DNA sequence: AAGTGGTCTAGACCACATT
DNA sequence: ATGTGGTCTAGACCACTTC
């Protein structure tokens, strides 16, 4: 493991374990260079990750301090990582799927643009309802290029698409650009999510990328209002 | 301006202006060191910002490439920056406020924890409806420590709180930890947002921080479902 | 004046992909 | 074997805060 990641993890654990309390000053970078036997740039890199996490703040000319986040925030930071195709958020929960549609269709112009496809490409057209412990929580409409995600079948859809992509196809999923909005459930959505027509749903539109930069998934998820939340840190 | 920021901005403009097209290889870091007359670390720092923005991807052993984002994403990246207390998102829009409540109250235990206050602290208790071009879009319930945000009055609330904090009090707002969920509008919310009871609303709970790490605002915003959307990039 | 974190360098070595 | 980006160093200088 890289030095800066080791230092980052180590400091993170020390902070979350309460070794330093809120607003307390951390050791100076200079001193940590000595105790971690490293250079200033490396300490800085580790600390910048902690700043990104919202765990610490640095003041030039003064020092570095624990951010006064509260215990609820702490939990969030300990859990962390919102990235998942839903599956395996919490190992206690049982995720199942009902497949509404599983076709191969020509990409329309929107899909073509979103996935940067060449004209006349084909994509999977997947429509699933996903259940957490039997409760319908989200309807997913997914488009993926057939030449990228090969050999997909219904069994994979019953389980985790992402797992198939990562473990069987050996692609690395890197990031997703997500846009969230809110609206009323349509009749079809209401039926599938066990809601009334007009009840709230959260709609997430997303383009997901491999670590090689290829867009591999364009999807819409319509979430039951009781089973959606997102956390993120906004910076100026 | 710092060198790495200059290079970052310069490359960003060149990319957004279409100097390089999707999937095209960028010049190697090594070569850019020469053309920008700088060191590898500095180029890397600039490029890492572009990676964060989701504009480029780097492949070790291969090179650096423009990400194949589509034009809709491009627009988003050009606009960028979601941070605002609502005011001045778009200069064309006229933001007004109706003040429902403006009191000073003792912090309850939740507020105390969220803002990391000492026991028996007082906070502003501000309740506003905010209008965009006359259309009610969001109800904001805001708590702020009185000893941090001094001299607040109704005039400031009519306009932008954040503007007062930054321009009059000269604090620097750095980041906000935000949690978003969805539910049905209560009767009071429905009235204020010109909705029906049970219509969808997006609820954002947020703790905002100064650049010195102090939590200065704990707020709940209840958004009209037609006037809420959020964009963010999720990474693994 | 002294000490902090921020930037930058020039160069070393490493991990990885391609040829 | 070559060349890419990734990490790391030791030290320089800068911007900022505090004393």
Short mmCIF file of C-alpha atoms (C1' of nucleotides) in Angstrom, two decimals:
data_model
loop_
_atom_site.label_atom_id
_atom_site.label_comp_id
_atom_site.label_asym_id
_atom_site.label_seq_id
_atom_site.Cartn_x
_atom_site.Cartn_y
_atom_site.Cartn_z
CA UNK A 1 0.00 0.00 0.00
CA UNK A 2 1.14 3.51 -0.77
CA UNK A 3 2.49 5.53 2.07
CA UNK A 4 -0.02 8.35 1.73
CA UNK A 5 -2.93 5.91 1.80
CA UNK A 6 -1.52 4.23 4.87
CA UNK A 7 -1.20 7.56 6.63
CA UNK A 8 -4.67 8.57 5.49
CA UNK A 9 -6.26 5.38 6.80
CA UNK A 10 -4.28 5.47 9.98
CA UNK A 11 -5.21 9.06 10.77
CA UNK A 12 -8.82 8.45 9.81
CA UNK A 13 -9.05 5.55 12.21
CA UNK A 14 -7.38 7.53 14.95
CA UNK A 15 -9.85 10.37 14.47
CA UNK A 16 -12.94 8.17 14.24
CA UNK A 17 -11.78 6.25 17.28
CA UNK A 18 -11.75 9.47 19.19
CA UNK A 19 -8.03 9.78 19.73
CA UNK A 20 -8.46 13.47 18.95
CA UNK A 21 -11.56 15.37 20.00
CA UNK A 22 -13.53 18.03 18.13
CA UNK A 23 -11.68 21.26 17.44
CA UNK A 24 -8.46 19.84 18.82
CA UNK A 25 -5.28 20.72 17.05
CA UNK A 26 -3.59 17.88 15.23
CA UNK A 27 0.17 17.41 15.24
CA UNK A 28 1.86 19.69 12.73
CA UNK A 29 2.68 18.29 9.32
CA UNK A 30 6.32 18.88 10.10
CA UNK A 31 6.15 16.62 13.15
CA UNK A 32 4.15 13.95 11.35
CA UNK A 33 6.88 13.84 8.73
CA UNK A 34 9.12 12.60 11.48
CA UNK A 35 6.73 10.17 13.16
CA UNK A 36 5.63 8.66 9.84
CA UNK A 37 9.16 8.97 8.47
CA UNK A 38 8.10 10.64 5.29
CA UNK A 39 8.20 13.91 3.39
CA UNK A 40 5.94 16.91 3.66
CA UNK A 41 4.27 16.33 0.28
CA UNK A 42 3.21 12.86 1.32
CA UNK A 43 1.69 13.99 4.60
CA UNK A 44 -0.06 16.75 2.73
CA UNK A 45 -1.51 14.31 0.24
CA UNK A 46 -2.86 12.12 3.04
CA UNK A 47 -4.31 15.12 4.85
CA UNK A 48 -5.94 16.45 1.71
CA UNK A 49 -7.95 13.24 1.56
CA UNK A 50 -9.10 13.83 5.12
CA UNK A 51 -10.11 17.36 4.16
CA UNK A 52 -12.12 15.95 1.24
CA UNK A 53 -13.84 13.58 3.65
CA UNK A 54 -14.78 16.59 5.70
CA UNK A 55 -12.95 15.24 8.72
CA UNK A 56 -10.34 17.92 9.28
CA UNK A 57 -9.65 21.49 8.33
CA UNK A 58 -6.32 23.17 7.74
CA UNK A 59 -5.47 26.78 8.45
CA UNK A 60 -2.37 28.18 6.87
CA UNK A 61 -0.18 29.80 9.42
CA UNK A 62 -1.97 28.10 12.28
CA UNK A 63 -2.28 24.35 12.06
CA UNK A 64 -4.65 21.49 11.39
CA UNK A 65 -7.81 20.77 13.35
CA UNK A 66 -10.49 18.16 13.71
CA UNK A 67 -13.69 19.45 12.17
CA UNK A 68 -16.48 19.75 14.70
CA UNK A 69 -18.70 17.22 13.03
CA UNK A 70 -21.29 15.53 15.16
CA UNK A 71 -21.77 11.88 15.90
CA UNK A 72 -24.46 11.43 13.28
CA UNK A 73 -22.08 12.67 10.63
CA UNK A 74 -19.42 10.41 12.06
CA UNK A 75 -21.58 7.39 11.40
CA UNK A 76 -22.07 8.45 7.83
CA UNK A 77 -18.35 8.83 7.36
CA UNK A 78 -17.68 5.45 8.86
CA UNK A 79 -20.22 3.76 6.63
CA UNK A 80 -19.33 5.84 3.59
CA UNK A 81 -19.46 4.91 -0.10
CA UNK A 82 -22.76 5.45 -1.85
CA UNK A 83 -21.69 3.64 -4.93
CA UNK A 84 -23.53 0.49 -5.55
CA UNK A 85 -26.07 -0.74 -7.98
CA UNK A 86 -28.16 -1.21 -4.85
CA UNK A 87 -27.02 -4.72 -4.12
CA UNK A 88 -24.98 -5.29 -1.01
CA UNK A 89 -25.45 -1.93 0.65
CA UNK A 90 -26.16 -3.79 3.80
CA UNK A 91 -25.45 -7.49 3.96
CA UNK A 92 -28.42 -7.95 6.27
CA UNK A 93 -30.81 -6.92 3.49
CA UNK A 94 -31.96 -9.36 0.90
CA UNK A 95 -32.14 -7.87 -2.58
CA UNK A 96 -34.29 -9.46 -5.23
CA UNK A 97 -35.43 -8.39 -8.68
CA UNK A 98 -38.42 -8.73 -10.95
CA UNK A 99 -37.52 -8.39 -14.60
CA UNK A 100 -40.12 -6.41 -16.52
CA UNK A 101 -38.18 -6.24 -19.72
CA UNK A 102 -34.94 -7.62 -21.12
CA UNK A 103 -34.46 -6.79 -24.79
CA UNK A 104 -31.88 -5.68 -27.24
CA UNK A 105 -32.90 -2.55 -29.12
CA UNK A 106 -31.30 0.01 -31.42
CA UNK A 107 -30.09 2.99 -29.40
CA UNK A 108 -32.23 6.06 -29.88
CA UNK A 109 -30.54 9.41 -30.28
CA UNK A 110 -30.63 10.23 -26.56
CA UNK A 111 -29.03 6.93 -25.54
CA UNK A 112 -26.57 7.23 -28.37
CA UNK A 113 -25.51 10.65 -27.12
CA UNK A 114 -25.39 9.68 -23.47
CA UNK A 115 -23.25 6.63 -24.11
CA UNK A 116 -21.31 8.18 -26.97
CA UNK A 117 -22.17 5.38 -29.32
CA UNK A 118 -21.65 5.20 -33.04
CA UNK A 119 -24.89 5.40 -35.04
CA UNK A 120 -26.93 2.20 -35.36
CA UNK A 121 -25.50 0.63 -32.20
CA UNK A 122 -27.54 -1.80 -30.18
CA UNK A 123 -28.07 -1.65 -26.43
CA UNK A 124 -29.62 -3.80 -23.77
CA UNK A 125 -32.95 -2.42 -22.68
CA UNK A 126 -33.45 -3.62 -19.13
CA UNK A 127 -36.37 -2.82 -16.90
CA UNK A 128 -36.34 -4.19 -13.38
CA UNK A 129 -38.14 -3.71 -10.10
CA UNK A 130 -35.86 -4.24 -7.17
CA UNK A 131 -36.95 -5.38 -3.76
CA UNK A 132 -35.28 -5.03 -0.39
CA UNK A 133 -36.52 -7.73 1.93
CA UNK A 134 -39.59 -8.10 -0.25
CA UNK A 135 -40.44 -4.41 -0.28
CA UNK A 136 -40.27 -2.80 -3.73
CA UNK A 137 -37.87 0.13 -3.44
CA UNK A 138 -36.79 1.11 -6.93
CA UNK A 139 -37.57 0.65 -10.60
CA UNK A 140 -34.50 0.67 -12.80
CA UNK A 141 -34.44 1.34 -16.52
CA UNK A 142 -30.97 0.56 -17.78
CA UNK A 143 -29.29 0.85 -21.18
CA UNK A 144 -25.90 -0.69 -21.84
CA UNK A 145 -23.98 -1.25 -25.09
CA UNK A 146 -24.15 -4.91 -26.08
CA UNK A 147 -20.60 -4.98 -27.37
CA UNK A 148 -19.27 -3.84 -24.01
CA UNK A 149 -21.33 -5.99 -21.67
CA UNK A 150 -21.22 -9.34 -23.38
CA UNK A 151 -22.96 -12.52 -22.38
CA UNK A 152 -25.57 -10.95 -20.16
CA UNK A 153 -28.50 -13.14 -19.24
CA UNK A 154 -31.52 -13.16 -16.96
CA UNK A 155 -29.68 -14.83 -14.12
CA UNK A 156 -27.33 -11.87 -13.87
CA UNK A 157 -30.28 -9.52 -13.77
CA UNK A 158 -31.85 -11.44 -10.92
CA UNK A 159 -28.73 -10.73 -8.95
CA UNK A 160 -26.33 -7.86 -9.30
CA UNK A 161 -25.47 -6.39 -12.66
CA UNK A 162 -22.48 -4.61 -11.20
CA UNK A 163 -21.18 -7.80 -9.68
CA UNK A 164 -21.33 -9.49 -13.07
CA UNK A 165 -19.56 -6.59 -14.72
CA UNK A 166 -16.81 -6.44 -12.16
CA UNK A 167 -16.31 -10.07 -11.26
CA UNK A 168 -17.12 -11.89 -14.48
CA UNK A 169 -16.20 -9.34 -17.11
CA UNK A 170 -13.41 -7.91 -15.00
CA UNK A 171 -14.15 -4.30 -15.75
CA UNK A 172 -13.46 -1.68 -13.14
CA UNK A 173 -16.30 0.72 -12.42
CA UNK A 174 -14.96 4.12 -11.57
CA UNK A 175 -17.58 6.81 -11.30
CA UNK A 176 -21.08 7.89 -12.13
CA UNK A 177 -22.50 11.27 -13.03
CA UNK A 178 -25.85 11.45 -11.34
CA UNK A 179 -28.73 13.88 -11.54
CA UNK A 180 -31.57 13.62 -9.06
CA UNK A 181 -35.02 15.13 -9.17
CA UNK A 182 -38.44 14.58 -7.67
CA UNK A 183 -41.88 14.05 -9.16
CA UNK A 184 -45.18 12.22 -8.83
CA UNK A 185 -45.44 8.52 -9.50
CA UNK A 186 -47.14 7.47 -12.73
CA UNK A 187 -49.68 4.70 -12.66
CA UNK A 188 -47.18 2.08 -13.77
CA UNK A 189 -44.64 3.21 -11.20
CA UNK A 190 -47.26 3.26 -8.48
CA UNK A 191 -48.21 -0.32 -9.25
CA UNK A 192 -44.65 -1.57 -9.23
CA UNK A 193 -43.63 0.28 -6.10
CA UNK A 194 -46.87 -0.36 -4.22
CA UNK A 195 -47.70 3.32 -4.11
CA UNK A 196 -50.68 5.47 -5.04
CA UNK A 197 -50.61 7.42 -8.29
CA UNK A 198 -49.20 10.86 -7.48
CA UNK A 199 -47.16 9.73 -4.49
CA UNK A 200 -43.61 11.10 -4.40
CA UNK A 201 -40.74 9.37 -6.18
CA UNK A 202 -37.09 10.32 -6.54
CA UNK A 203 -35.71 9.98 -10.04
CA UNK A 204 -31.99 9.49 -10.54
CA UNK A 205 -30.61 9.75 -14.05
CA UNK A 206 -27.11 8.42 -14.29
CA UNK A 207 -24.26 7.75 -16.66
CA UNK A 208 -21.67 5.38 -15.24
CA UNK A 209 -18.08 4.97 -16.39
CA UNK A 210 -15.36 2.39 -16.31
CA UNK A 211 -11.93 3.37 -15.16
CA UNK A 212 -10.91 3.51 -18.79
CA UNK A 213 -13.35 6.35 -19.32
CA UNK A 214 -15.89 4.40 -21.36
CA UNK A 215 -19.51 5.19 -20.53
CA UNK A 216 -21.09 1.76 -20.02
CA UNK A 217 -24.46 2.50 -18.47
CA UNK A 218 -27.21 5.02 -18.90
CA UNK A 219 -29.99 4.52 -16.41
CA UNK A 220 -33.04 5.97 -14.78
CA UNK A 221 -34.00 4.82 -11.30
CA UNK A 222 -37.36 5.67 -9.86
CA UNK A 223 -37.20 5.33 -6.10
CA UNK A 224 -40.00 4.80 -3.61
CA UNK A 225 -39.97 7.97 -1.51
CA UNK A 226 -39.51 6.10 1.72
CA UNK A 227 -36.42 4.35 0.45
CA UNK A 228 -34.34 7.05 -1.04
CA UNK A 229 -31.70 9.28 0.40
CA UNK A 230 -28.43 10.69 -0.81
CA UNK A 231 -25.57 12.33 1.00
CA UNK A 232 -22.93 14.49 -0.48
CA UNK A 233 -20.55 17.25 0.39
CA UNK A 234 -20.89 20.48 -1.53
CA UNK A 235 -17.90 22.77 -1.73
CA UNK A 236 -17.70 26.33 -2.90
CA UNK B 1 -2.54 32.79 -9.50
CA UNK B 2 -0.89 29.47 -8.78
CA UNK B 3 0.66 27.66 -11.65
CA UNK B 4 -1.40 24.49 -11.24
CA UNK B 5 -4.64 26.48 -11.21
CA UNK B 6 -3.59 28.34 -14.31
CA UNK B 7 -2.84 25.10 -16.11
CA UNK B 8 -6.09 23.57 -14.86
CA UNK B 9 -8.17 26.49 -16.11
CA UNK B 10 -6.31 26.69 -19.35
CA UNK B 11 -6.71 22.99 -20.13
CA UNK B 12 -10.36 23.06 -19.04
CA UNK B 13 -11.07 25.89 -21.44
CA UNK B 14 -9.22 24.19 -24.23
CA UNK B 15 -11.23 21.02 -23.68
CA UNK B 16 -14.59 22.74 -23.35
CA UNK B 17 -13.83 24.79 -26.42
CA UNK B 18 -13.38 21.59 -28.32
CA UNK B 19 -9.67 21.83 -28.98
CA UNK B 20 -9.53 18.12 -28.19
CA UNK B 21 -12.36 15.78 -29.15
CA UNK B 22 -13.86 12.88 -27.22
CA UNK B 23 -11.54 9.95 -26.62
CA UNK B 24 -8.61 11.84 -28.08
CA UNK B 25 -5.29 11.43 -26.41
CA UNK B 26 -3.97 14.49 -24.63
CA UNK B 27 -0.33 15.50 -24.76
CA UNK B 28 1.76 13.52 -22.29
CA UNK B 29 2.46 15.02 -18.91
CA UNK B 30 6.12 14.97 -19.81
CA UNK B 31 5.53 17.17 -22.85
CA UNK B 32 3.23 19.53 -21.00
CA UNK B 33 6.00 20.05 -18.45
CA UNK B 34 7.95 21.60 -21.28
CA UNK B 35 5.18 23.64 -22.88
CA UNK B 36 3.99 24.98 -19.53
CA UNK B 37 7.56 25.19 -18.28
CA UNK B 38 6.84 23.40 -15.04
CA UNK B 39 7.49 20.16 -13.16
CA UNK B 40 5.66 16.88 -13.35
CA UNK B 41 4.04 17.23 -9.93
CA UNK B 42 2.44 20.50 -10.94
CA UNK B 43 1.01 19.15 -14.17
CA UNK B 44 -0.25 16.16 -12.25
CA UNK B 45 -1.97 18.38 -9.72
CA UNK B 46 -3.72 20.32 -12.46
CA UNK B 47 -4.77 17.15 -14.25
CA UNK B 48 -6.09 15.61 -11.05
CA UNK B 49 -8.54 18.49 -10.84
CA UNK B 50 -9.71 17.73 -14.36
CA UNK B 51 -10.17 14.10 -13.37
CA UNK B 52 -12.27 15.21 -10.40
CA UNK B 53 -14.39 17.29 -12.73
CA UNK B 54 -14.94 14.18 -14.77
CA UNK B 55 -13.43 15.76 -17.85
CA UNK B 56 -10.48 13.49 -18.48
CA UNK B 57 -9.26 10.04 -17.54
CA UNK B 58 -5.72 8.88 -17.06
CA UNK B 59 -4.37 5.43 -17.82
CA UNK B 60 -1.06 4.51 -16.33
CA UNK B 61 1.30 3.21 -18.95
CA UNK B 62 -0.82 4.60 -21.74
CA UNK B 63 -1.68 8.26 -21.53
CA UNK B 64 -4.40 10.77 -20.78
CA UNK B 65 -7.68 11.01 -22.64
CA UNK B 66 -10.72 13.20 -22.91
CA UNK B 67 -13.65 11.43 -21.28
CA UNK B 68 -16.45 10.70 -23.69
CA UNK B 69 -18.97 12.84 -21.93
CA UNK B 70 -21.85 14.12 -23.97
CA UNK B 71 -22.87 17.66 -24.69
CA UNK B 72 -25.51 17.76 -21.95
CA UNK B 73 -22.87 16.90 -19.39
CA UNK B 74 -20.61 19.50 -20.93
CA UNK B 75 -23.16 22.18 -20.22
CA UNK B 76 -23.39 21.09 -16.63
CA UNK B 77 -19.64 21.24 -16.26
CA UNK B 78 -19.52 24.68 -17.76
CA UNK B 79 -22.21 25.98 -15.42
CA UNK B 80 -20.94 24.04 -12.40
CA UNK B 81 -21.05 24.99 -8.71
CA UNK B 82 -24.17 24.00 -6.83
CA UNK B 83 -23.29 25.97 -3.77
CA UNK B 84 -25.57 28.80 -3.09
CA UNK B 85 -28.11 29.65 -0.50
CA UNK B 86 -30.40 29.79 -3.51
CA UNK B 87 -29.81 33.42 -4.32
CA UNK B 88 -28.04 34.25 -7.52
CA UNK B 89 -28.05 30.85 -9.14
CA UNK B 90 -29.14 32.57 -12.24
CA UNK B 91 -28.96 36.36 -12.41
CA UNK B 92 -32.06 36.38 -14.60
CA UNK B 93 -34.15 35.04 -11.74
CA UNK B 94 -35.58 37.29 -9.09
CA UNK B 95 -35.38 35.79 -5.61
CA UNK B 96 -37.65 37.08 -2.86
CA UNK B 97 -38.47 35.85 0.62
CA UNK B 98 -41.38 35.75 2.98
CA UNK B 99 -40.31 35.56 6.61
CA UNK B 100 -42.50 33.21 8.62
CA UNK B 101 -40.45 33.32 11.77
CA UNK B 102 -37.38 35.15 13.02
CA UNK B 103 -36.64 34.39 16.66
CA UNK B 104 -33.82 33.66 19.03
CA UNK B 105 -34.29 30.42 20.91
CA UNK B 106 -32.25 28.11 23.13
CA UNK B 107 -30.69 25.34 21.05
CA UNK B 108 -32.35 21.98 21.57
CA UNK B 109 -30.15 18.93 21.89
CA UNK B 110 -30.28 18.11 18.18
CA UNK B 111 -29.24 21.61 17.12
CA UNK B 112 -26.62 21.66 19.83
CA UNK B 113 -25.14 18.43 18.51
CA UNK B 114 -25.32 19.43 14.85
CA UNK B 115 -23.62 22.75 15.45
CA UNK B 116 -21.35 21.49 18.20
CA UNK B 117 -22.53 24.13 20.63
CA UNK B 118 -21.87 24.36 24.32
CA UNK B 119 -24.96 23.68 26.45
CA UNK B 120 -27.43 26.55 26.88
CA UNK B 121 -26.38 28.33 23.67
CA UNK B 122 -28.83 30.44 21.75
CA UNK B 123 -29.50 30.22 18.04
CA UNK B 124 -31.45 32.13 15.45
CA UNK B 125 -34.58 30.31 14.48
CA UNK B 126 -35.39 31.42 10.96
CA UNK B 127 -38.24 30.20 8.84
CA UNK B 128 -38.58 31.55 5.33
CA UNK B 129 -40.41 30.83 2.13
CA UNK B 130 -38.36 31.67 -0.89
CA UNK B 131 -39.75 32.65 -4.25
CA UNK B 132 -38.17 32.53 -7.68
CA UNK B 133 -39.87 35.03 -9.97
CA UNK B 134 -42.85 34.97 -7.64
CA UNK B 135 -43.17 31.18 -7.60
CA UNK B 136 -42.63 29.62 -4.15
CA UNK B 137 -39.85 27.08 -4.57
CA UNK B 138 -38.50 26.26 -1.13
CA UNK B 139 -39.18 26.59 2.58
CA UNK B 140 -36.05 27.02 4.64
CA UNK B 141 -35.75 26.36 8.35
CA UNK B 142 -32.38 27.65 9.48
CA UNK B 143 -30.53 27.58 12.79
CA UNK B 144 -27.38 29.61 13.34
CA UNK B 145 -25.43 30.43 16.52
CA UNK B 146 -26.11 34.03 17.54
CA UNK B 147 -22.56 34.62 18.70
CA UNK B 148 -21.21 33.69 15.29
CA UNK B 149 -23.65 35.50 13.03
CA UNK B 150 -23.99 38.85 14.76
CA UNK B 151 -26.20 41.75 13.85
CA UNK B 152 -28.64 39.80 11.74
CA UNK B 153 -31.90 41.55 10.94
CA UNK B 154 -34.98 41.12 8.78
CA UNK B 155 -33.52 43.06 5.88
CA UNK B 156 -30.77 40.48 5.52
CA UNK B 157 -33.35 37.71 5.52
CA UNK B 158 -35.30 39.39 2.76
CA UNK B 159 -32.20 39.14 0.65
CA UNK B 160 -29.38 36.66 0.88
CA UNK B 161 -28.18 35.33 4.20
CA UNK B 162 -25.02 34.01 2.61
CA UNK B 163 -24.28 37.36 1.05
CA UNK B 164 -24.53 39.01 4.47
CA UNK B 165 -22.29 36.40 6.03
CA UNK B 166 -19.65 36.64 3.34
CA UNK B 167 -19.72 40.31 2.46
CA UNK B 168 -20.66 42.00 5.73
CA UNK B 169 -19.27 39.61 8.30
CA UNK B 170 -16.40 38.60 6.07
CA UNK B 171 -16.57 34.92 6.82
CA UNK B 172 -15.62 32.43 4.16
CA UNK B 173 -18.10 29.65 3.53
CA UNK B 174 -16.32 26.49 2.60
CA UNK B 175 -18.52 23.44 2.42
CA UNK B 176 -21.80 21.87 3.38
CA UNK B 177 -22.67 18.31 4.30
CA UNK B 178 -26.01 17.65 2.74
CA UNK B 179 -28.50 14.82 3.05
CA UNK B 180 -31.44 14.66 0.70
CA UNK B 181 -34.63 12.65 0.96
CA UNK B 182 -38.15 12.69 -0.39
CA UNK B 183 -41.55 12.72 1.24
CA UNK B 184 -45.12 14.05 1.07
CA UNK B 185 -45.87 17.68 1.78
CA UNK B 186 -47.57 18.47 5.06
CA UNK B 187 -50.49 20.83 5.13
CA UNK B 188 -48.34 23.79 6.14
CA UNK B 189 -45.77 23.02 3.46
CA UNK B 190 -48.48 22.59 0.86
CA UNK B 191 -49.89 26.00 1.68
CA UNK B 192 -46.57 27.75 1.52
CA UNK B 193 -45.43 26.07 -1.67
CA UNK B 194 -48.81 26.22 -3.40
CA UNK B 195 -49.08 22.47 -3.50
CA UNK B 196 -51.67 19.91 -2.46
CA UNK B 197 -51.18 18.01 0.78
CA UNK B 198 -49.33 14.82 -0.09
CA UNK B 199 -47.61 16.22 -3.16
CA UNK B 200 -43.91 15.38 -3.41
CA UNK B 201 -41.25 17.51 -1.76
CA UNK B 202 -37.48 17.11 -1.57
CA UNK B 203 -36.03 17.65 1.88
CA UNK B 204 -32.40 18.68 2.22
CA UNK B 205 -30.84 18.63 5.66
CA UNK B 206 -27.56 20.45 5.77
CA UNK B 207 -24.76 21.51 8.04
CA UNK B 208 -22.61 24.24 6.53
CA UNK B 209 -19.08 25.16 7.53
CA UNK B 210 -16.78 28.13 7.37
CA UNK B 211 -13.28 27.66 6.07
CA UNK B 212 -12.11 27.66 9.66
CA UNK B 213 -14.10 24.49 10.26
CA UNK B 214 -16.80 26.05 12.43
CA UNK B 215 -20.29 24.73 11.74
CA UNK B 216 -22.36 27.89 11.30
CA UNK B 217 -25.65 26.69 9.89
CA UNK B 218 -27.97 23.79 10.41
CA UNK B 219 -30.89 23.87 8.04
CA UNK B 220 -33.76 21.99 6.52
CA UNK B 221 -35.01 23.00 3.11
CA UNK B 222 -38.28 21.66 1.80
CA UNK B 223 -38.34 22.04 -1.96
CA UNK B 224 -41.28 22.14 -4.34
CA UNK B 225 -40.87 19.00 -6.44
CA UNK B 226 -40.84 20.92 -9.69
CA UNK B 227 -37.99 23.10 -8.53
CA UNK B 228 -35.46 20.72 -7.15
CA UNK B 229 -32.60 18.91 -8.73
CA UNK B 230 -29.10 17.99 -7.67
CA UNK B 231 -26.12 16.79 -9.60
CA UNK B 232 -23.14 15.04 -8.26
CA UNK B 233 -20.41 12.64 -9.19
CA UNK B 234 -20.20 9.42 -7.26
CA UNK B 235 -16.90 7.59 -7.18
CA UNK B 236 -16.14 4.12 -6.03
"C1'" DA C 1 10.40 37.24 13.92
"C1'" DA C 2 8.97 32.71 13.96
"C1'" DG C 3 6.20 29.12 12.61
"C1'" DT C 4 2.36 27.20 9.97
"C1'" DG C 5 0.48 25.11 5.68
"C1'" DG C 6 0.77 25.83 0.21
"C1'" DT C 7 3.36 25.56 -3.93
"C1'" DC C 8 6.98 24.15 -6.79
"C1'" DT C 9 11.12 21.84 -8.34
"C1'" DA C 10 14.35 18.21 -10.24
"C1'" DG C 11 15.00 13.96 -10.04
"C1'" DA C 12 14.51 9.11 -8.33
"C1'" DC C 13 12.13 4.90 -8.48
"C1'" DC C 14 7.78 2.11 -9.12
"C1'" DA C 15 3.59 -0.08 -11.42
"C1'" DC C 16 1.66 -0.77 -15.53
"C1'" DA C 17 0.72 -1.21 -20.66
"C1'" DT C 18 2.39 -1.60 -25.18
"C1'" DT C 19 5.63 -3.01 -28.64
"C1'" DA D 1 12.70 -2.53 -23.92
"C1'" DT D 2 10.44 1.58 -23.81
"C1'" DG D 3 7.46 4.87 -22.20
"C1'" DT D 4 3.41 6.14 -19.55
"C1'" DG D 5 1.41 7.96 -15.24
"C1'" DG D 6 2.00 7.30 -9.78
"C1'" DT D 7 4.63 7.98 -5.72
"C1'" DC D 8 8.11 9.92 -2.99
"C1'" DT D 9 11.90 12.83 -1.57
"C1'" DA D 10 14.62 16.88 0.23
"C1'" DG D 11 14.62 21.20 0.06
"C1'" DA D 12 13.35 25.92 -1.62
"C1'" DC D 13 10.40 29.72 -1.40
"C1'" DC D 14 5.73 31.85 -0.62
"C1'" DA D 15 1.33 33.33 1.93
"C1'" DC D 16 -0.54 33.70 6.04
"C1'" DT D 17 -1.18 34.00 11.24
"C1'" DT D 18 0.41 34.80 15.62
"C1'" DC D 19 3.42 36.66 18.98
#
